[in-house]
Coordinates of C-alpha atoms in Angstrom, one line a residue:
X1 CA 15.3 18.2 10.3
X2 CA 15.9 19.0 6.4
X3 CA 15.8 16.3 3.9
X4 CA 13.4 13.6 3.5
X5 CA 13.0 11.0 5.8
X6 CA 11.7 8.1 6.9
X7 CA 10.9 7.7 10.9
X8 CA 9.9 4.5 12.5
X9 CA 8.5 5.6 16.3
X10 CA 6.3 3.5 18.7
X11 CA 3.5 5.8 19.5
X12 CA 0.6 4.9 21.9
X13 CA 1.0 1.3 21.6
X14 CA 1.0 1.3 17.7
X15 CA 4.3 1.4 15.3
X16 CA 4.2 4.7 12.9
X17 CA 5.9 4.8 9.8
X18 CA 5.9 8.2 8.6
X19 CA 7.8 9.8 5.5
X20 CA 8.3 13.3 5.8
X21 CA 9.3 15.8 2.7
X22 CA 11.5 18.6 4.1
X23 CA 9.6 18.5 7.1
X24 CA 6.2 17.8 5.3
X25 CA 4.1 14.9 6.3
X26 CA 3.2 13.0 3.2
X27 CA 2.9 9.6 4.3
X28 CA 1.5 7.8 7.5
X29 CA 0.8 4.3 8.3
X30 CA -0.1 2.6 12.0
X31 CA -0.1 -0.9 13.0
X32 CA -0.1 -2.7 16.2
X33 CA 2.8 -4.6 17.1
X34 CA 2.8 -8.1 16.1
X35 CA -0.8 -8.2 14.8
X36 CA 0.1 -7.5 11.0
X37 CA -1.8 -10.8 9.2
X38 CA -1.8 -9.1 5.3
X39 CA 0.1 -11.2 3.3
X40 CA 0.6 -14.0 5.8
X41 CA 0.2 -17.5 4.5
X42 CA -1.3 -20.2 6.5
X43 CA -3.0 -23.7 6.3
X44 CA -6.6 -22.7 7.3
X45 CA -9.7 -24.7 8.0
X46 CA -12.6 -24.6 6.1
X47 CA -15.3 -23.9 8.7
X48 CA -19.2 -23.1 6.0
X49 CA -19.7 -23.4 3.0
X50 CA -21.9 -20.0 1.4
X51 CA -23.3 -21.5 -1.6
X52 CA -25.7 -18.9 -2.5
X53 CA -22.7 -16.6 -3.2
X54 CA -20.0 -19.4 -3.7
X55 CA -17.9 -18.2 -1.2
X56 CA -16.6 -19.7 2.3
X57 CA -15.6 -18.4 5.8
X58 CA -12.0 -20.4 6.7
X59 CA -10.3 -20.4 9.6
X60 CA -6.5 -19.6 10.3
X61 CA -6.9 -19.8 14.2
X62 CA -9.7 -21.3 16.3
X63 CA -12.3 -18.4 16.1
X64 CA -10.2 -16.4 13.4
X65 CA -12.5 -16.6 10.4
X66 CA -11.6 -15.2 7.0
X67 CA -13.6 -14.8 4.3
X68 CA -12.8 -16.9 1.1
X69 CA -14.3 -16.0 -2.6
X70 CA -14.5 -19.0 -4.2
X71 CA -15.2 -17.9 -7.6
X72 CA -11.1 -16.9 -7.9
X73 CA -10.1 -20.3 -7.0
X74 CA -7.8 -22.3 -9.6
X75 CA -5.9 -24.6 -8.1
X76 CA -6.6 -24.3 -4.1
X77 CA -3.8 -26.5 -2.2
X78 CA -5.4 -29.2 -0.2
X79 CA -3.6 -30.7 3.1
X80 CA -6.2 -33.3 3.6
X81 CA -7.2 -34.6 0.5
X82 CA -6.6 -34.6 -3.2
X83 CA -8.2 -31.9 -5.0
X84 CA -11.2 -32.9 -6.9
X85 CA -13.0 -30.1 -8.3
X86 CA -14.8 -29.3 -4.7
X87 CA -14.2 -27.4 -1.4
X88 CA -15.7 -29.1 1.1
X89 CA -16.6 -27.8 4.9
X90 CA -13.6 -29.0 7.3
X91 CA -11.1 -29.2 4.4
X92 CA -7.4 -28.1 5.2
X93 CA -6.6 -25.7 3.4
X94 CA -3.6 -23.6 2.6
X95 CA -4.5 -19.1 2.1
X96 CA -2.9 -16.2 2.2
X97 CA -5.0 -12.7 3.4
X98 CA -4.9 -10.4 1.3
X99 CA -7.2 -8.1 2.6
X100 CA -7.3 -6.8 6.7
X101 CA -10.6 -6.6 8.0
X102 CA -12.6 -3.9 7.8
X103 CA -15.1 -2.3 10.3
X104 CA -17.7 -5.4 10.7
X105 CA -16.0 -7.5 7.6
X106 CA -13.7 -10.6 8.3
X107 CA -10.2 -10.3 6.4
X108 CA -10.2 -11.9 2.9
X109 CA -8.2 -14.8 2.5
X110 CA -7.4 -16.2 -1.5
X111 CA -5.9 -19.1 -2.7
X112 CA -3.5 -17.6 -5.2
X113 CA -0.4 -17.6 -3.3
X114 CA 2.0 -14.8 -4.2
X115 CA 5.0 -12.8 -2.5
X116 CA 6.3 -9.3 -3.4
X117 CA 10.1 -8.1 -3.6
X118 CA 10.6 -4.7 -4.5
X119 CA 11.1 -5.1 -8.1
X120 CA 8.6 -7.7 -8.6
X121 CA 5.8 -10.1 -7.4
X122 CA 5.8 -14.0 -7.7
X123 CA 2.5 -15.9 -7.4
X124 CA 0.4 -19.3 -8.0
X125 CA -1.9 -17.5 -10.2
X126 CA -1.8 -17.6 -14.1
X127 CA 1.2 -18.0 -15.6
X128 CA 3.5 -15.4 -17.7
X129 CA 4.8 -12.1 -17.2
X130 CA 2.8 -8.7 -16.6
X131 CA 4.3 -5.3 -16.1
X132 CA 2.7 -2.3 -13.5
X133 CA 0.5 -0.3 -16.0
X134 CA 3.0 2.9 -14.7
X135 CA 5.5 1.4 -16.8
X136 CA 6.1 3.1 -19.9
X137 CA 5.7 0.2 -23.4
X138 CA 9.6 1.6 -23.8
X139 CA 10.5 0.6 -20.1
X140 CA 8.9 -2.5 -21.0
X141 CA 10.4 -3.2 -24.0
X142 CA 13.8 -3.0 -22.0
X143 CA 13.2 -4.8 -19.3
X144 CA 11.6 -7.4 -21.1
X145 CA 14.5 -8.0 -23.6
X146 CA 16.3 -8.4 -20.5
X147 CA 15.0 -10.7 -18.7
X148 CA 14.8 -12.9 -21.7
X149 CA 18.4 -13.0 -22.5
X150 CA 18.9 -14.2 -18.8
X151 CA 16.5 -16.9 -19.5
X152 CA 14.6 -16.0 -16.6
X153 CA 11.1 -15.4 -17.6
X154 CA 11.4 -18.6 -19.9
X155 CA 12.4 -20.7 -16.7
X156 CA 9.7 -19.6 -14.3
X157 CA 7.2 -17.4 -16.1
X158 CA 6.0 -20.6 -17.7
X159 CA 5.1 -21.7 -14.2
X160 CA 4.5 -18.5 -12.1
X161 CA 2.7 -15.3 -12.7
X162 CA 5.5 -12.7 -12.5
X163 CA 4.3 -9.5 -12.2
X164 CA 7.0 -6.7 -12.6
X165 CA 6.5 -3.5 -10.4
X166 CA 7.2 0.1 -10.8
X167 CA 10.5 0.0 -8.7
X168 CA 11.6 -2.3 -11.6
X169 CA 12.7 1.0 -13.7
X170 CA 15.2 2.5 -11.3
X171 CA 17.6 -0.4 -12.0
X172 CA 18.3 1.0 -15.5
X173 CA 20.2 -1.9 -17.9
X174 CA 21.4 -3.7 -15.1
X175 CA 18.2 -6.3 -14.2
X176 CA 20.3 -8.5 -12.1
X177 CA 18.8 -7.5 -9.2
X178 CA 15.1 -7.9 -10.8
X179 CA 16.3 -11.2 -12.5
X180 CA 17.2 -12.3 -8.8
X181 CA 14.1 -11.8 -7.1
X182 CA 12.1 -13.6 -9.5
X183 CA 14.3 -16.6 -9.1
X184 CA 13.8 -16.2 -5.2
X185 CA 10.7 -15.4 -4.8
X186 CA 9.8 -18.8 -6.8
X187 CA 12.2 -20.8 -5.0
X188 CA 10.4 -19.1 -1.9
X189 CA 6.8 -19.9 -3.1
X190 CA 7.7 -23.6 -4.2
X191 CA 8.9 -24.6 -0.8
X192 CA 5.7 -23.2 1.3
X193 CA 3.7 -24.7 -1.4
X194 CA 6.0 -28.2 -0.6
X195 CA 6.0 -27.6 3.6
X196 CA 2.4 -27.3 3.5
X197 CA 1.5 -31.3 3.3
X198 CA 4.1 -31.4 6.3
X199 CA 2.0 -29.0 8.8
X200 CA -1.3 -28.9 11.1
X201 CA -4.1 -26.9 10.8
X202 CA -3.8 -23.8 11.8
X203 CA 0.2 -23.7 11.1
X204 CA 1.7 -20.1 9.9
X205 CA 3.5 -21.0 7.0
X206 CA 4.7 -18.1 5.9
X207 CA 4.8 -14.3 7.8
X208 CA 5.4 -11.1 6.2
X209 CA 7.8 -8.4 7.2
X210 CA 6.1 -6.0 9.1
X211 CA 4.6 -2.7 7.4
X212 CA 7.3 -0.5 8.2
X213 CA 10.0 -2.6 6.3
X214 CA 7.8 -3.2 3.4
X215 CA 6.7 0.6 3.7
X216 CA 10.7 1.6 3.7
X217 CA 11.4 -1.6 0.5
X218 CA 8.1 -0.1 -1.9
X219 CA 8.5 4.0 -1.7
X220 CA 10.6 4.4 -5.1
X221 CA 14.3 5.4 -5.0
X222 CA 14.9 8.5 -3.9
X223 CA 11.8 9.6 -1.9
X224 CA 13.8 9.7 1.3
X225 CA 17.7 9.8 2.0
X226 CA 17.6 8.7 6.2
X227 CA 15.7 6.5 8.0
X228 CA 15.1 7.4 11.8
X229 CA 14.2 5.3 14.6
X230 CA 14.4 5.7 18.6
X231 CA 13.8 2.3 19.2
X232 CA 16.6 0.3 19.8
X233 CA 15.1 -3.0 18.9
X234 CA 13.2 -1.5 15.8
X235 CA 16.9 -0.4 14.5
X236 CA 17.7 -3.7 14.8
X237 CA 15.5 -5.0 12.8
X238 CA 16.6 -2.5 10.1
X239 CA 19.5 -3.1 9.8
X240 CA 19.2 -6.6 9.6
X241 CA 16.8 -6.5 6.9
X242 CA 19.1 -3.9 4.7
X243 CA 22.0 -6.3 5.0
X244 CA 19.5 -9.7 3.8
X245 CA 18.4 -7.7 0.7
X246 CA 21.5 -5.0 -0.4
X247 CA 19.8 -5.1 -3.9
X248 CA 16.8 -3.2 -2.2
X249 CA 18.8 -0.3 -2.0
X250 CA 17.5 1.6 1.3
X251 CA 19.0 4.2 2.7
X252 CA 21.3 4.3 6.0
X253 CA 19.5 4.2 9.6
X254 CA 20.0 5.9 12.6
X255 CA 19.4 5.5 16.2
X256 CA 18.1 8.7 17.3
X257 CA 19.4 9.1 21.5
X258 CA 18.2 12.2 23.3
X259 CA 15.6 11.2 26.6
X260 CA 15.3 15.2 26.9
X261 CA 13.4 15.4 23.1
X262 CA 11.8 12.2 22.1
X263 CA 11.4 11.9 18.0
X264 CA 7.5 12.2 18.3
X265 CA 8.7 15.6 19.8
X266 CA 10.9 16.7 17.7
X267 CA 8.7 15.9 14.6
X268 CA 5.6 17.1 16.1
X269 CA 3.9 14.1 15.4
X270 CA 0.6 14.1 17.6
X271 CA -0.3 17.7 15.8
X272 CA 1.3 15.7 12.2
X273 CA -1.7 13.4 12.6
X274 CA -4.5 15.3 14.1
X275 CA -3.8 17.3 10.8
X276 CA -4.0 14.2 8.9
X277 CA -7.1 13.8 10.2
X278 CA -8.4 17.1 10.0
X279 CA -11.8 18.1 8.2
X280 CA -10.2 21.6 6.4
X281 CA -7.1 21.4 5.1
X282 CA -5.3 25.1 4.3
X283 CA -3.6 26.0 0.7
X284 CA -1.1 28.2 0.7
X285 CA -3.0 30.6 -1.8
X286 CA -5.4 31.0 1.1
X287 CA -8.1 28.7 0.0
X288 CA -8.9 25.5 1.8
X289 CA -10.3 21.8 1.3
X290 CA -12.9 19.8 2.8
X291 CA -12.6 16.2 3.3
X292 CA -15.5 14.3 3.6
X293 CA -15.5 10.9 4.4
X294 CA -18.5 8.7 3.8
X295 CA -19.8 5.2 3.9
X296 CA -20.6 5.3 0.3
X297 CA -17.4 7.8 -0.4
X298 CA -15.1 10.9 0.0
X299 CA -16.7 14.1 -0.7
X300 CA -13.8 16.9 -1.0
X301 CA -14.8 20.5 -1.9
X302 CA -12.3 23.0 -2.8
X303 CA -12.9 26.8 -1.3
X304 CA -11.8 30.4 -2.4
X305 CA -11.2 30.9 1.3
X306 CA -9.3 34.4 2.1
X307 CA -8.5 34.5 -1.7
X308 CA -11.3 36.6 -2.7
X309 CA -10.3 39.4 -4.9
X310 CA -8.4 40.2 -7.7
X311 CA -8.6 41.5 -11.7
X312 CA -8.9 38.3 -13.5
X313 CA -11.3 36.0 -11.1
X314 CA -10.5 33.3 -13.7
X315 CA -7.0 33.4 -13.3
X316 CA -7.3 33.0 -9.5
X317 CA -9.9 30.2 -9.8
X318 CA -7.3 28.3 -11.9
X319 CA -4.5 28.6 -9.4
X320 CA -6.3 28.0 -6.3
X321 CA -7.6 24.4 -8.2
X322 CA -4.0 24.4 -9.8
X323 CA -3.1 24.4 -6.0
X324 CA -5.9 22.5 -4.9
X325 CA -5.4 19.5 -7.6
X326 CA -1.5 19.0 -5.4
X327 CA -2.9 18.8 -2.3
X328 CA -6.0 16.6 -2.8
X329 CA -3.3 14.0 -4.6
X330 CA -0.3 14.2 -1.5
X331 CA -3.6 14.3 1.2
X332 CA -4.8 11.2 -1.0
X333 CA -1.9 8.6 -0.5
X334 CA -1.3 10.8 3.4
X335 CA -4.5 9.7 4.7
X336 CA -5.0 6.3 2.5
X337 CA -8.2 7.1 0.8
X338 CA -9.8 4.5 -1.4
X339 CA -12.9 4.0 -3.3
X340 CA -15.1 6.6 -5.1
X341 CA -13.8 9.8 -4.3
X342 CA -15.6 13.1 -5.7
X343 CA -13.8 16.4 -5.9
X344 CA -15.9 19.3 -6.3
X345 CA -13.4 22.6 -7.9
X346 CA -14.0 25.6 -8.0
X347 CA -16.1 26.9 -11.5
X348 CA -14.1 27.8 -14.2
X349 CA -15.6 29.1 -17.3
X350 CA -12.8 29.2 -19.9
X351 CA -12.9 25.0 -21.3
X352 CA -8.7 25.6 -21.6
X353 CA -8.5 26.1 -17.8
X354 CA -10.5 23.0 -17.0
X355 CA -8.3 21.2 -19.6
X356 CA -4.8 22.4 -18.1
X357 CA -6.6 21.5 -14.4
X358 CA -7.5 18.1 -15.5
X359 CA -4.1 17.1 -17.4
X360 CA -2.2 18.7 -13.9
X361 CA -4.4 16.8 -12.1
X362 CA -4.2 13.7 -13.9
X363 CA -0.5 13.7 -14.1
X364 CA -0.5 14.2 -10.3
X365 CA -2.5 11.3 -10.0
X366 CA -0.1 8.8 -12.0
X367 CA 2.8 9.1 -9.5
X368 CA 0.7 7.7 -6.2
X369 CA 2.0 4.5 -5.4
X370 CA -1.5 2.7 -5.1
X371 CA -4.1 2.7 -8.7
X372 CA -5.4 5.5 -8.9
X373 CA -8.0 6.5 -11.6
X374 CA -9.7 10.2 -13.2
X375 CA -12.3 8.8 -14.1
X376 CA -14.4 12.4 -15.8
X377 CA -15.9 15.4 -15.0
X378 CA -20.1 14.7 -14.3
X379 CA -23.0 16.6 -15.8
X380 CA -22.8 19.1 -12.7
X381 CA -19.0 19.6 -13.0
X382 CA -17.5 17.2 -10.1
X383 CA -14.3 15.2 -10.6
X384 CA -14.7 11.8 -10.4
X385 CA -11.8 9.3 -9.0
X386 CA -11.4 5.9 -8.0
X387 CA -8.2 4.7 -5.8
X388 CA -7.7 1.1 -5.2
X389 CA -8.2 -0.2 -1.7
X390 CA -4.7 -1.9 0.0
X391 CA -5.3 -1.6 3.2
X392 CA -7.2 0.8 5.9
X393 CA -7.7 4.4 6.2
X394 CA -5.2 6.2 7.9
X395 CA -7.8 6.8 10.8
X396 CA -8.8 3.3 11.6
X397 CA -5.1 2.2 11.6
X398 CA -4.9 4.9 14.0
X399 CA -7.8 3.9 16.6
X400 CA -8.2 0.1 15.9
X401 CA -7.8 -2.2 18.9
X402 CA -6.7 -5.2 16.9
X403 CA -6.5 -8.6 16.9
X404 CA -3.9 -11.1 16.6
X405 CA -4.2 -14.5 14.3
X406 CA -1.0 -16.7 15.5
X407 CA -0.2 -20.1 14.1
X408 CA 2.6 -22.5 15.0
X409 CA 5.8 -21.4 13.8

C-alpha cells in the first residue's frame, strides 16, 4: 500500500476516484454512474425567455432545464434558424453545461463551446492564445516560441481560443504532444459545430469522459505512479483510454482480484471519507481544525489543542499555523471547497511570523489544481481566501441522488 495511487472503486452505487499519498487521502471525487452531464454538448431547446436578467432556461431533455446567461453569448449556434441578433423562445439551440446543478439551481449551460486535453483547451470563444496564470512568463516564453515555429497557433489560434494549461510544462522542449492536441481538439470542435445542423432537438452531440478518466488525465505528472481498480469493466475502460491518448502519459493499471479483502477494505475507505467529512480535523503537533461550512462560506479555526506549553509560546503558535497553513490547503482540494473561505490562526504577535505564515501559506496555495486566491489578512486578523467553484462539494457528490439528462446518440 506504499506509493501513491490512484483507485477507481464502485462504492454504494457511486464511482470514487480517490488519490492517495503514501496511504494519505488527498483527493476524493463521487459521481453516479452514467449521470455525469459537465462538459456534455447538446442541441437544446429554448424553453423562457428571462428578460429582466437576460438570461434563459433551455432544455437538453424534455423536463431537463438548464440555465442559460445570455449576457456571455457571442455567436450562439442556431439549428432552426439563422442567427439574427436574437434568442428567441423555442429556438434550437446547440450548449454545452458547464456547471452541475447545485442544491435548488438548474445546471448552467453556455454557448461557448470548448473541450479540454491535458495540455490544453480548445473553444468557440475569442480567439488567440492564453496560458494558465500558474505558468511562469519564462515557461511561457518557451512554449510559446514553440508552438509558433510549428505554425500551430498561427493556423488555429486565429480561429479558436486556445487556452494552454498547467500540464503543458511537464513536456519540457518537446511540444509535440501540446502542438497535437490543439490541432485535435479543433478538428474535434469543428465537426460538432458542423453535425449540429444534421441533428434533432434534444440530440447529445458530444459526451465527456467520465470524471475518473478526466480526474486520472488533469492530476500533473507524477502525483501518482499506479492506478487501481477492482472493477473489471472500469479497467477496461482504462486501458482503453491510455492506449487512444499515449501522449497523456498515465501511469499503468491494475486489476486488483482478492473476494476475501475488497479495495474499499483494504484502503479503509468508509472511515477515508467520514474523515473527509469530519468537523475537527487533528495536526500532528496536537492542535486541530474546525471546518465550518456555510451558506454564505467556510469558517475554519485553527486550535492549540494538546499543545499548550512550552518556553517560547510564539515559537509554538507559528508551527502549529506553520502546520495548520498544510493542512487547511491538502483538506481544501480533499473536500472541494469553493467560494469565500475564512481561516481564523492562531495570534501571533511578532509581524515576521505572520509574514513567513502568509508567504508558506501562499505558496501552498499556488500548487492546488483549481484557482485559488489569498486574498489579505482583515482588520480582526482572519485570512481571507477565495477558490474557484468546478464542481460540487465533496459531500453532496457523496449523498446526491442524481439525475440523468440522455439525448440520442
Amino acid at each position: 500500500m506504499k506509493g501513491n495511487k490512484y483507485l477507481i472503486i464502485k462504492y454504494q452505487g457511486k464511482i470514487l476516484s480517490l488519490l492517495f499519498h503514501e496511504n494519505r487521502l488527498v483527493r476524493a471525487r463521487a459521481e453516479k454512474e452514467g449521470e455525469n452531464i459537465l462538459g456534455n454538448i447538446y442541441v437544446a431547446k429554448v424553453k423562457s425567455i428571462l428578460k429582466n436578467i437576460h438570461a434563459a432556461f433551455v432544455e437538453i431533455q424534455p423536463g431537463y432545464p438548464c440555465f442559460l446567461n445570455l449576457d456571455r453569448i457571442r455567436k450562439p449556434l442556431l439549428v432552426n434558424r439563422a442567427y439574427d441578433g436574437r434568442i428567441l423562445a423555442e429556438d434550437e439551440i446547440v450548449v454545452q453545461i458547464y456547471k452541475e446543478a447545485a442544491k435548488t439551481k438548474s445546471p448552467a449551460a453556455t454557448c461557448s463551446l470548448s473541450l479540454n486535453g491535458k495540455y490544453c483547451a480548445v473553444s468557440f470563444d475569442r480567439p488567440g492564445a492564453v496560458y494558465s496564470s500558474k505558468l511562469s512568463e519564462k515557461v511561457r516564453a518557451r512554449i510559446g516560441a514553440a508552438l509558433e515555429k510549428e505554425g500551430v497557433l498561427k493556423e488555429y489560434a486565429r480561429k479558436n481560443g486556445v487556452i494552454i494549461r498547467t500540464n503543458a510544462k511537464s513536456l519540457g522542449d518537446d511540444i509535440s504532444p501540446l502542438a497535437e492536441e490543439i490541432r485535435q481538439l479543433s478538428g474535434k470542435l469543428q465537426e460538432i459545430a458542423d453535425a449540429a445542423h444534421y441533428r434533432t432537438c434534444y440530440s447529445i452531440l458530444y459526451e465527456a469522459a467520465p470524471s475518473y478518466l478526466t480526474g486520472m488525465r488533469d492530476e500533473y505528472e507524477g502525483q501518482y505512479e499506479e492506478v487501481v481498480t477492482d472493477d473489471p469493466g472500469i479497467y477496461e475502460t482504462i486501458m482503453v483510454y491510455r492506449e487512444a491518448n499515449p501522449s497523456f502519459h498515465i501511469p499503468a493499471a491494475r486489476l486488483y482480484r482478492d473476494e476475501r479483502l475488497p479495495l474499499y477494505k483494504l484502503y479503509s475507505v468508509e472511515t477515508r471519507l467520514q474523515e473527509a467529512l469530519g468537523k475537527k480535523v487533528w495536526l500532528k503537533s496536537g492542535g486541530y481544525l474546525v471546518i465550518e461550512p456555510t451558506e454564505a462560506l467556510t469558517v475554519i479555526d485553527v486550535n492549540t489543542g494538546k499543545l499548550v506549553t512550552g518556553k517560547d509560546m510564539e515559537q509554538t503558535w507559528l508551527r502549529i499555523n506553520m502546520e495548520a497553513a498544510e493542512e487547511i490547503a491538502l483538506q481544501l482540494a480533499l473536500r472541494n471547497i469553493s467560494g469565500i473561505i475564512i481561516v481564523d490562526f492562531i495570534n501571533m504577535k511578532p509581524e515576521e511570523h505572520n509574514k513567513k505564515l502568509m508567504s508558506h501559506f501562499g505558496n501552498l496555495l499556488k500548487q492546488d489544481s483549481v484557482r485559488t486566491e489569498l486574498m489579505d489578512i482583515t482588520a480582526l486578523g482572519l485570512v481571507e481566501i477565495t477558490r474557484m467553484k468546478t464542481s460540487k462539494p465533496l459531500r453532496e457528490q457523496l449523498t446526491e441522488q442524481g439525475k440523468q439528462a440522455k439525448g440520442e446518440a
